[in-house]
Amino acid sequence: SEVKERAVPAPREIAAAEAELLAAAASLGPPSEAALLSRLHWWTVEYGLVGTPDDYRLYGAGLLSSLGESHSCRRPEVRKLPFDAGCLDLEYDITRPQPQLFVAESFEQLESVLDEVSTGLAQRCGGATALARARDSRELATVELDSGIQISGVLSAVASPADAPDWLDFAGPCALARDGRILPDWGPGELGDGLRFPFGRLADGSALSALAAGELPRELELLFRSGVRVAGRRGRVAAGEDGRLLAFSVEDCRVTRGEEQLLGPGQGSVVLPVGERVRAAFAGPSDPGFHTDTEFSPRRVPARKVYAGETARLLALYRSALRLWEKPEAPELLTGFEELEDALCEQFPDNWLLRWNLLECLCKVGRGPELAGRLRRQLLEVESRFPDDAPVSTGLRFLDERYPEPR
């Protein structure tokens, strides 16, 4: 997009940028939830239609703010598809006109589709589905258990059974949080890299999350319903505001499942977040403070544009109009606007926007009826030459309604 918007883009630069973009997109694999939500945003907030495929209205901001696309979208080669959750399957290209658009029956139907999509998100559905998406992302994510404890790290493994996971492995720096705040002394600096722990109900059906922090015994031997046994000495304890247990560490810890030793005493203390099921999972850390402060990049994106030729001369006329409009009652306004009109007629006979700006200013202050009349005629002439790109008549009706001439 940045390359194409340069004043004089080189065809080779555009071709190289497009090839690089296609290669990057092809390497992404299955789309993430963020990518799917960006598609949903694009086909609704930016390029949405409402009505029927044969009789619709525009509501997307991208269409409403683009005169060209607000006209071109009506062409028969632009397919109008009934809006449903299937729009998530279609990618978009911000550098080209859209080949298809989605038409919602009504805003009520739009809301129902949004609800349908949201219920399938990892942050809403939780459980094994949420864990699988966090693991498959191979990036920093947060898993929230039903106790409210949030574990941030790179989820690297989930133990079966698939429909009721009972063991999680996190790699890289990890942190424990509650309500989006890292618990004191349980951040990346204190936990270090990696967390491996069982979770779920105990074999007798009881829940660790139901215990008050002070009820956890000094010497521990916990048998989980999954068959995982944790034995050792209680270390640090984290509790919520209600005093309920959120997490604890076990010193000299031995973790086994039947005859299999999962973690031995030589591995030091083991941290156990407390919870019986996965409530949600989402990308990134729960607390932005998980990341240390970094310097902002000195590179400016997009790059500052340098204009030349006709574009530079036209922008200079816009700046002159703005300077004159700073003092709308000054005598110089009319003479200055007339000079701008002369320049437009001589250099930019097809420009409609600056003529429109001048006319609207004159209507606001009720001055210069002769100049206003000339600008109107010029605008209608431009519209006759470019009916799809200059919807002047609609704008003139708006001006007549808002600034009626005195009778």
Short mmCIF file of C-alpha atoms in Angstrom, two decimals:
data_model
loop_
_atom_site.label_atom_id
_atom_site.label_comp_id
_atom_site.label_asym_id
_atom_site.label_seq_id
_atom_site.Cartn_x
_atom_site.Cartn_y
_atom_site.Cartn_z
CA SER A 1 0.00 0.00 0.00
CA GLU A 2 2.79 2.41 0.89
CA VAL A 3 4.68 1.68 -2.34
CA LYS A 4 1.56 2.19 -4.47
CA GLU A 5 0.79 5.52 -2.79
CA ARG A 6 4.14 7.06 -3.63
CA ALA A 7 3.98 10.07 -5.92
CA VAL A 8 5.79 8.24 -8.73
CA PRO A 9 5.81 4.49 -7.91
CA ALA A 10 8.16 2.41 -10.03
CA PRO A 11 6.47 -0.62 -11.64
CA ARG A 12 9.35 -2.84 -10.58
CA GLU A 13 8.96 -1.70 -6.95
CA ILE A 14 5.24 -2.50 -7.03
CA ALA A 15 5.86 -5.94 -8.56
CA ALA A 16 8.53 -6.72 -5.97
CA ALA A 17 6.31 -5.58 -3.08
CA GLU A 18 3.38 -7.64 -4.36
CA ALA A 19 5.57 -10.74 -4.74
CA GLU A 20 6.93 -10.28 -1.21
CA LEU A 21 3.40 -9.88 0.17
CA LEU A 22 2.15 -13.01 -1.60
CA ALA A 23 5.12 -15.03 -0.34
CA ALA A 24 4.55 -13.84 3.22
CA ALA A 25 0.83 -14.65 3.05
CA ALA A 26 1.53 -18.12 1.66
CA SER A 27 3.87 -18.90 4.58
CA LEU A 28 1.35 -18.02 7.28
CA GLY A 29 -0.51 -21.32 7.37
CA PRO A 30 -4.06 -21.44 8.78
CA PRO A 31 -5.40 -17.98 9.66
CA SER A 32 -5.32 -16.97 13.31
CA GLU A 33 -8.38 -15.73 15.15
CA ALA A 34 -7.00 -12.20 14.80
CA ALA A 35 -6.83 -12.66 11.02
CA LEU A 36 -10.39 -13.98 10.94
CA LEU A 37 -11.62 -11.03 12.99
CA SER A 38 -9.82 -8.61 10.66
CA ARG A 39 -11.73 -10.18 7.74
CA LEU A 40 -15.00 -9.83 9.64
CA HIS A 41 -14.17 -6.18 10.32
CA TRP A 42 -13.30 -5.60 6.66
CA TRP A 43 -16.51 -7.11 5.22
CA THR A 44 -18.73 -5.26 7.72
CA VAL A 45 -17.32 -2.09 9.28
CA GLU A 46 -15.30 -1.16 6.19
CA TYR A 47 -17.15 -2.65 3.20
CA GLY A 48 -20.56 -3.72 4.48
CA LEU A 49 -23.89 -3.46 2.64
CA VAL A 50 -27.36 -3.86 4.14
CA GLY A 51 -30.58 -4.88 2.37
CA THR A 52 -30.71 -7.53 -0.34
CA PRO A 53 -28.21 -8.41 -3.09
CA ASP A 54 -30.49 -6.60 -5.56
CA ASP A 55 -31.49 -3.63 -3.38
CA TYR A 56 -28.95 -2.49 -0.81
CA ARG A 57 -27.53 0.50 1.02
CA LEU A 58 -23.91 1.24 1.92
CA TYR A 59 -22.89 1.39 5.58
CA GLY A 60 -19.19 0.41 5.50
CA ALA A 61 -16.83 3.28 6.25
CA GLY A 62 -14.45 2.25 3.48
CA LEU A 63 -17.23 2.53 0.90
CA LEU A 64 -18.70 5.72 2.30
CA SER A 65 -15.31 7.46 2.35
CA SER A 66 -14.30 6.41 -1.18
CA LEU A 67 -16.24 8.08 -3.96
CA GLY A 68 -14.73 5.75 -6.51
CA GLU A 69 -15.63 2.54 -4.67
CA SER A 70 -19.04 3.82 -3.58
CA HIS A 71 -19.85 3.98 -7.32
CA SER A 72 -17.80 1.04 -8.61
CA CYS A 73 -19.26 -1.34 -6.01
CA ARG A 74 -22.57 -1.16 -7.89
CA ARG A 75 -21.10 -2.65 -11.04
CA PRO A 76 -22.48 -6.08 -11.94
CA GLU A 77 -19.03 -7.71 -11.91
CA VAL A 78 -18.80 -6.98 -8.15
CA ARG A 79 -20.62 -9.95 -6.62
CA LYS A 80 -23.14 -9.24 -3.84
CA LEU A 81 -23.21 -12.19 -1.45
CA PRO A 82 -25.63 -12.80 1.45
CA PHE A 83 -23.81 -12.01 4.69
CA ASP A 84 -23.09 -14.88 7.06
CA ALA A 85 -20.18 -16.29 9.07
CA GLY A 86 -18.70 -17.63 5.81
CA CYS A 87 -17.25 -14.18 5.13
CA LEU A 88 -14.40 -15.21 7.44
CA ASP A 89 -13.19 -17.58 4.73
CA LEU A 90 -12.51 -14.78 2.23
CA GLU A 91 -9.29 -12.78 2.34
CA TYR A 92 -9.09 -9.15 1.22
CA ASP A 93 -6.55 -6.92 -0.52
CA ILE A 94 -6.49 -3.31 0.65
CA THR A 95 -4.66 -2.16 -2.50
CA ARG A 96 -7.38 -3.20 -4.99
CA PRO A 97 -11.14 -2.69 -5.47
CA GLN A 98 -13.06 -5.49 -3.81
CA PRO A 99 -14.31 -8.24 -6.17
CA GLN A 100 -17.23 -9.12 -3.88
CA LEU A 101 -19.17 -7.59 -1.00
CA PHE A 102 -21.50 -9.02 1.66
CA VAL A 103 -25.07 -7.82 2.17
CA ALA A 104 -26.62 -8.16 5.63
CA GLU A 105 -30.40 -8.56 5.70
CA SER A 106 -30.60 -6.05 8.54
CA PHE A 107 -28.50 -4.77 11.40
CA GLU A 108 -30.28 -7.29 13.64
CA GLN A 109 -29.07 -10.11 11.38
CA LEU A 110 -25.59 -8.57 11.44
CA GLU A 111 -25.62 -8.69 15.24
CA SER A 112 -26.71 -12.34 15.25
CA VAL A 113 -23.82 -13.32 12.95
CA LEU A 114 -21.37 -11.42 15.16
CA ASP A 115 -22.71 -13.34 18.17
CA GLU A 116 -22.35 -16.61 16.25
CA VAL A 117 -18.72 -15.85 15.42
CA SER A 118 -17.86 -14.69 18.94
CA THR A 119 -19.09 -17.90 20.58
CA GLY A 120 -16.49 -19.86 18.62
CA LEU A 121 -13.53 -17.72 19.71
CA ALA A 122 -11.01 -19.24 22.10
CA GLN A 123 -11.64 -16.46 24.60
CA ARG A 124 -15.32 -17.44 24.75
CA CYS A 125 -15.42 -21.22 24.24
CA GLY A 126 -12.49 -22.22 26.49
CA GLY A 127 -11.70 -25.89 27.03
CA ALA A 128 -9.72 -28.09 24.65
CA THR A 129 -10.54 -25.93 21.62
CA ALA A 130 -9.04 -22.83 23.22
CA LEU A 131 -5.94 -24.75 24.29
CA ALA A 132 -5.44 -26.21 20.81
CA ARG A 133 -5.55 -22.76 19.21
CA ALA A 134 -3.13 -21.30 21.75
CA ARG A 135 -0.73 -24.23 21.28
CA ASP A 136 -0.95 -24.17 17.47
CA SER A 137 -0.15 -20.44 17.39
CA ARG A 138 3.32 -21.18 18.85
CA GLU A 139 3.34 -17.64 20.21
CA LEU A 140 2.95 -15.96 23.57
CA ALA A 141 -0.60 -16.57 24.83
CA THR A 142 -2.59 -16.53 28.04
CA VAL A 143 -4.64 -19.44 29.39
CA GLU A 144 -7.22 -18.60 32.05
CA LEU A 145 -8.51 -21.26 34.43
CA ASP A 146 -11.92 -21.14 36.11
CA SER A 147 -10.33 -20.01 39.39
CA GLY A 148 -9.37 -16.75 37.67
CA ILE A 149 -5.64 -17.49 37.51
CA GLN A 150 -4.08 -16.50 34.18
CA ILE A 151 -0.91 -18.20 32.91
CA SER A 152 1.05 -16.31 30.23
CA GLY A 153 3.74 -18.03 28.18
CA VAL A 154 4.18 -20.07 25.01
CA LEU A 155 1.89 -23.09 25.37
CA SER A 156 3.96 -25.96 24.01
CA ALA A 157 2.03 -29.10 25.00
CA VAL A 158 -1.38 -30.18 26.23
CA ALA A 159 -1.90 -33.63 27.79
CA SER A 160 -4.86 -35.78 26.74
CA PRO A 161 -7.64 -36.78 26.91
CA ALA A 162 -8.42 -34.21 24.23
CA ASP A 163 -11.87 -33.35 25.55
CA ALA A 164 -10.64 -32.95 29.17
CA PRO A 165 -6.98 -31.84 29.24
CA ASP A 166 -5.25 -32.18 32.58
CA TRP A 167 -1.62 -31.09 32.05
CA LEU A 168 -0.07 -28.02 30.45
CA ASP A 169 3.49 -27.25 29.37
CA PHE A 170 4.56 -23.63 28.86
CA ALA A 171 7.90 -22.61 27.37
CA GLY A 172 9.83 -19.35 27.55
CA PRO A 173 9.28 -16.60 30.12
CA CYS A 174 6.08 -17.17 32.10
CA ALA A 175 3.92 -15.19 34.50
CA LEU A 176 0.83 -15.68 36.66
CA ALA A 177 -1.83 -12.97 36.73
CA ARG A 178 -5.37 -12.25 37.91
CA ASP A 179 -7.74 -9.81 36.17
CA GLY A 180 -4.99 -8.68 33.83
CA ARG A 181 -2.47 -7.87 36.57
CA ILE A 182 0.65 -9.94 37.25
CA LEU A 183 0.60 -11.28 40.80
CA PRO A 184 3.39 -9.78 42.94
CA ASP A 185 6.48 -12.02 42.86
CA TRP A 186 4.95 -14.28 40.18
CA GLY A 187 6.20 -12.45 37.09
CA PRO A 188 8.71 -13.48 34.40
CA GLY A 189 11.64 -12.41 36.56
CA GLU A 190 10.60 -14.69 39.41
CA LEU A 191 9.21 -17.68 37.49
CA GLY A 192 11.88 -17.81 34.82
CA ASP A 193 11.44 -19.96 31.74
CA GLY A 194 8.89 -22.72 31.47
CA LEU A 195 6.02 -24.07 33.57
CA ARG A 196 4.79 -27.68 33.66
CA PHE A 197 1.84 -28.55 35.86
CA PRO A 198 -1.29 -30.68 36.28
CA PHE A 199 -4.70 -29.17 36.90
CA GLY A 200 -8.26 -30.37 37.44
CA ARG A 201 -10.14 -31.93 40.32
CA LEU A 202 -8.53 -34.19 42.85
CA ALA A 203 -9.28 -37.92 42.89
CA ASP A 204 -11.86 -37.49 45.67
CA GLY A 205 -13.73 -34.90 43.55
CA SER A 206 -12.65 -31.90 45.61
CA ALA A 207 -11.32 -28.69 44.05
CA LEU A 208 -8.11 -26.98 45.16
CA SER A 209 -9.60 -23.66 44.07
CA ALA A 210 -12.24 -24.03 46.80
CA LEU A 211 -9.55 -23.96 49.51
CA ALA A 212 -8.53 -20.87 51.40
CA ALA A 213 -4.80 -20.21 51.10
CA GLY A 214 -4.27 -21.04 54.77
CA GLU A 215 -5.92 -24.46 54.41
CA LEU A 216 -3.13 -25.88 52.26
CA PRO A 217 -1.06 -28.23 54.49
CA ARG A 218 2.70 -27.87 54.92
CA GLU A 219 3.45 -31.39 53.69
CA LEU A 220 1.63 -32.13 50.47
CA GLU A 221 0.54 -35.29 48.72
CA LEU A 222 -2.08 -34.49 46.11
CA LEU A 223 -3.64 -37.10 43.84
CA PHE A 224 -5.43 -35.62 40.85
CA ARG A 225 -8.34 -37.35 39.14
CA SER A 226 -6.06 -37.68 36.10
CA GLY A 227 -3.80 -40.02 38.08
CA VAL A 228 -1.05 -37.42 38.55
CA ARG A 229 0.40 -37.43 42.06
CA VAL A 230 2.24 -34.37 43.48
CA ALA A 231 4.25 -34.76 46.66
CA GLY A 232 6.55 -32.32 48.45
CA ARG A 233 6.67 -29.37 50.81
CA ARG A 234 4.46 -26.31 50.38
CA GLY A 235 6.36 -23.19 49.31
CA ARG A 236 4.99 -19.82 48.24
CA VAL A 237 1.23 -19.32 48.06
CA ALA A 238 -0.82 -16.85 45.98
CA ALA A 239 -4.42 -16.04 46.91
CA GLY A 240 -7.18 -13.88 45.48
CA GLU A 241 -8.87 -10.99 47.24
CA ASP A 242 -11.38 -13.47 48.66
CA GLY A 243 -8.55 -15.51 50.18
CA ARG A 244 -9.10 -18.44 47.82
CA LEU A 245 -6.09 -20.33 46.54
CA LEU A 246 -4.79 -19.26 43.12
CA ALA A 247 -1.35 -20.85 42.90
CA PHE A 248 1.37 -22.35 45.05
CA SER A 249 4.85 -23.78 44.70
CA VAL A 250 6.00 -27.20 45.93
CA GLU A 251 9.58 -27.65 47.14
CA ASP A 252 11.47 -30.93 46.76
CA CYS A 253 8.64 -31.87 44.46
CA ARG A 254 8.00 -35.31 42.97
CA VAL A 255 5.37 -35.58 40.26
CA THR A 256 4.34 -39.05 39.02
CA ARG A 257 1.58 -40.70 37.05
CA GLY A 258 1.45 -44.36 38.05
CA GLU A 259 5.00 -45.68 37.72
CA GLU A 260 6.07 -42.83 35.42
CA GLN A 261 8.05 -40.01 37.01
CA LEU A 262 7.06 -36.71 35.36
CA LEU A 263 9.10 -34.33 37.52
CA GLY A 264 11.76 -35.24 40.06
CA PRO A 265 13.27 -33.55 43.15
CA GLY A 266 16.34 -32.52 41.17
CA GLN A 267 14.26 -30.03 39.22
CA GLY A 268 13.69 -27.79 42.24
CA SER A 269 10.33 -26.29 43.08
CA VAL A 270 7.27 -26.74 40.90
CA VAL A 271 4.62 -24.02 40.48
CA LEU A 272 1.01 -25.18 40.37
CA PRO A 273 -1.66 -22.72 39.18
CA VAL A 274 -4.99 -23.83 40.63
CA GLY A 275 -8.11 -24.53 38.58
CA GLU A 276 -10.38 -27.30 37.40
CA ARG A 277 -11.03 -26.34 33.76
CA VAL A 278 -9.88 -23.90 31.07
CA ARG A 279 -12.17 -20.90 30.91
CA ALA A 280 -10.48 -19.05 28.03
CA ALA A 281 -7.32 -18.54 26.01
CA PHE A 282 -6.19 -15.48 24.10
CA ALA A 283 -3.15 -14.10 22.32
CA GLY A 284 -0.44 -12.19 24.16
CA PRO A 285 0.17 -11.68 27.86
CA SER A 286 -2.60 -10.94 30.31
CA ASP A 287 -0.67 -7.94 31.65
CA PRO A 288 1.18 -5.60 29.21
CA GLY A 289 3.76 -5.25 32.00
CA PHE A 290 4.93 -8.74 31.06
CA HIS A 291 7.16 -7.04 28.48
CA THR A 292 10.00 -4.75 29.47
CA ASP A 293 10.08 -1.24 28.03
CA THR A 294 11.83 -0.87 24.68
CA GLU A 295 12.90 2.04 22.54
CA PHE A 296 10.60 3.06 19.72
CA SER A 297 11.95 2.48 16.24
CA PRO A 298 13.34 5.63 14.60
CA ARG A 299 11.81 4.55 11.28
CA ARG A 300 8.68 6.44 10.27
CA VAL A 301 5.88 4.38 8.67
CA PRO A 302 4.43 5.35 6.32
CA ALA A 303 7.31 7.41 4.98
CA ARG A 304 6.73 11.13 4.62
CA LYS A 305 5.53 11.87 1.10
CA VAL A 306 7.24 14.39 -1.16
CA TYR A 307 5.03 15.82 -3.89
CA ALA A 308 6.07 17.45 -7.12
CA GLY A 309 4.56 18.79 -10.34
CA GLU A 310 0.78 19.12 -10.59
CA THR A 311 0.17 17.50 -7.21
CA ALA A 312 2.41 20.02 -5.45
CA ARG A 313 0.71 22.94 -7.24
CA LEU A 314 -2.76 21.68 -6.33
CA LEU A 315 -1.80 21.21 -2.67
CA ALA A 316 -0.50 24.79 -2.64
CA LEU A 317 -3.96 25.98 -3.77
CA TYR A 318 -5.59 24.01 -0.93
CA ARG A 319 -3.22 25.61 1.58
CA SER A 320 -4.05 29.07 0.20
CA ALA A 321 -7.76 28.36 0.60
CA LEU A 322 -7.23 27.28 4.23
CA ARG A 323 -5.28 30.46 5.02
CA LEU A 324 -8.06 32.62 3.55
CA TRP A 325 -10.72 30.71 5.48
CA GLU A 326 -9.01 31.54 8.77
CA LYS A 327 -10.58 35.05 8.39
CA PRO A 328 -13.95 34.40 6.69
CA GLU A 329 -15.20 37.97 7.17
CA ALA A 330 -12.08 39.63 5.73
CA PRO A 331 -12.44 41.47 2.38
CA GLU A 332 -9.55 39.41 1.03
CA LEU A 333 -11.65 36.24 1.15
CA LEU A 334 -13.57 36.95 -2.06
CA THR A 335 -10.60 38.22 -4.05
CA GLY A 336 -8.49 35.32 -2.86
CA PHE A 337 -11.21 32.79 -3.78
CA GLU A 338 -11.56 34.38 -7.21
CA GLU A 339 -7.82 34.00 -7.80
CA LEU A 340 -8.09 30.35 -6.78
CA GLU A 341 -10.98 29.89 -9.21
CA ASP A 342 -8.87 31.37 -12.02
CA ALA A 343 -6.02 29.00 -11.19
CA LEU A 344 -8.41 26.02 -11.16
CA CYS A 345 -9.89 26.94 -14.54
CA GLU A 346 -6.42 27.36 -16.03
CA GLN A 347 -4.56 24.43 -14.45
CA PHE A 348 -7.14 21.98 -13.02
CA PRO A 349 -10.37 22.06 -15.04
CA ASP A 350 -11.38 18.59 -13.79
CA ASN A 351 -10.82 19.12 -10.07
CA TRP A 352 -14.10 19.16 -8.17
CA LEU A 353 -13.08 18.94 -4.50
CA LEU A 354 -11.42 22.33 -4.12
CA ARG A 355 -14.25 23.99 -6.06
CA TRP A 356 -16.65 22.29 -3.67
CA ASN A 357 -14.68 23.56 -0.65
CA LEU A 358 -14.78 27.13 -1.97
CA LEU A 359 -18.52 26.94 -2.68
CA GLU A 360 -19.32 25.51 0.74
CA CYS A 361 -17.32 28.28 2.43
CA LEU A 362 -19.23 30.93 0.47
CA CYS A 363 -22.56 29.34 1.42
CA LYS A 364 -21.60 29.33 5.11
CA VAL A 365 -20.88 33.06 5.19
CA GLY A 366 -23.50 34.08 2.59
CA ARG A 367 -21.03 35.98 0.41
CA GLY A 368 -20.04 36.12 -3.25
CA PRO A 369 -23.22 34.97 -5.04
CA GLU A 370 -21.70 35.54 -8.51
CA LEU A 371 -18.59 33.49 -7.70
CA ALA A 372 -20.79 30.84 -6.06
CA GLY A 373 -22.87 30.61 -9.23
CA ARG A 374 -19.78 30.12 -11.40
CA LEU A 375 -18.45 27.43 -9.09
CA ARG A 376 -21.81 25.62 -9.24
CA ARG A 377 -21.79 25.62 -13.04
CA GLN A 378 -18.19 24.38 -13.14
CA LEU A 379 -19.00 21.60 -10.68
CA LEU A 380 -21.93 20.40 -12.77
CA GLU A 381 -19.71 20.40 -15.86
CA VAL A 382 -17.15 18.24 -14.05
CA GLU A 383 -19.91 15.87 -12.95
CA SER A 384 -21.15 15.54 -16.53
CA ARG A 385 -17.66 14.41 -17.58
CA PHE A 386 -17.02 12.13 -14.57
CA PRO A 387 -20.42 10.99 -13.23
CA ASP A 388 -18.98 8.09 -11.20
CA ASP A 389 -16.22 10.08 -9.50
CA ALA A 390 -17.87 13.45 -8.81
CA PRO A 391 -21.36 13.13 -7.25
CA VAL A 392 -21.90 16.86 -7.34
CA SER A 393 -25.69 17.01 -7.68
CA THR A 394 -26.20 15.19 -4.38
CA GLY A 395 -23.85 17.63 -2.66
CA LEU A 396 -25.55 20.66 -4.15
CA ARG A 397 -28.91 19.48 -2.85
CA PHE A 398 -27.32 19.18 0.58
CA LEU A 399 -26.02 22.77 0.38
CA ASP A 400 -29.41 24.08 -0.78
CA GLU A 401 -31.15 22.41 2.15
CA ARG A 402 -28.62 23.52 4.73
CA TYR A 403 -27.99 27.06 3.42
CA PRO A 404 -31.19 28.14 1.64
CA GLU A 405 -31.00 31.43 -0.21
CA PRO A 406 -32.98 34.25 1.46
CA ARG A 407 -36.34 34.95 -0.18
#
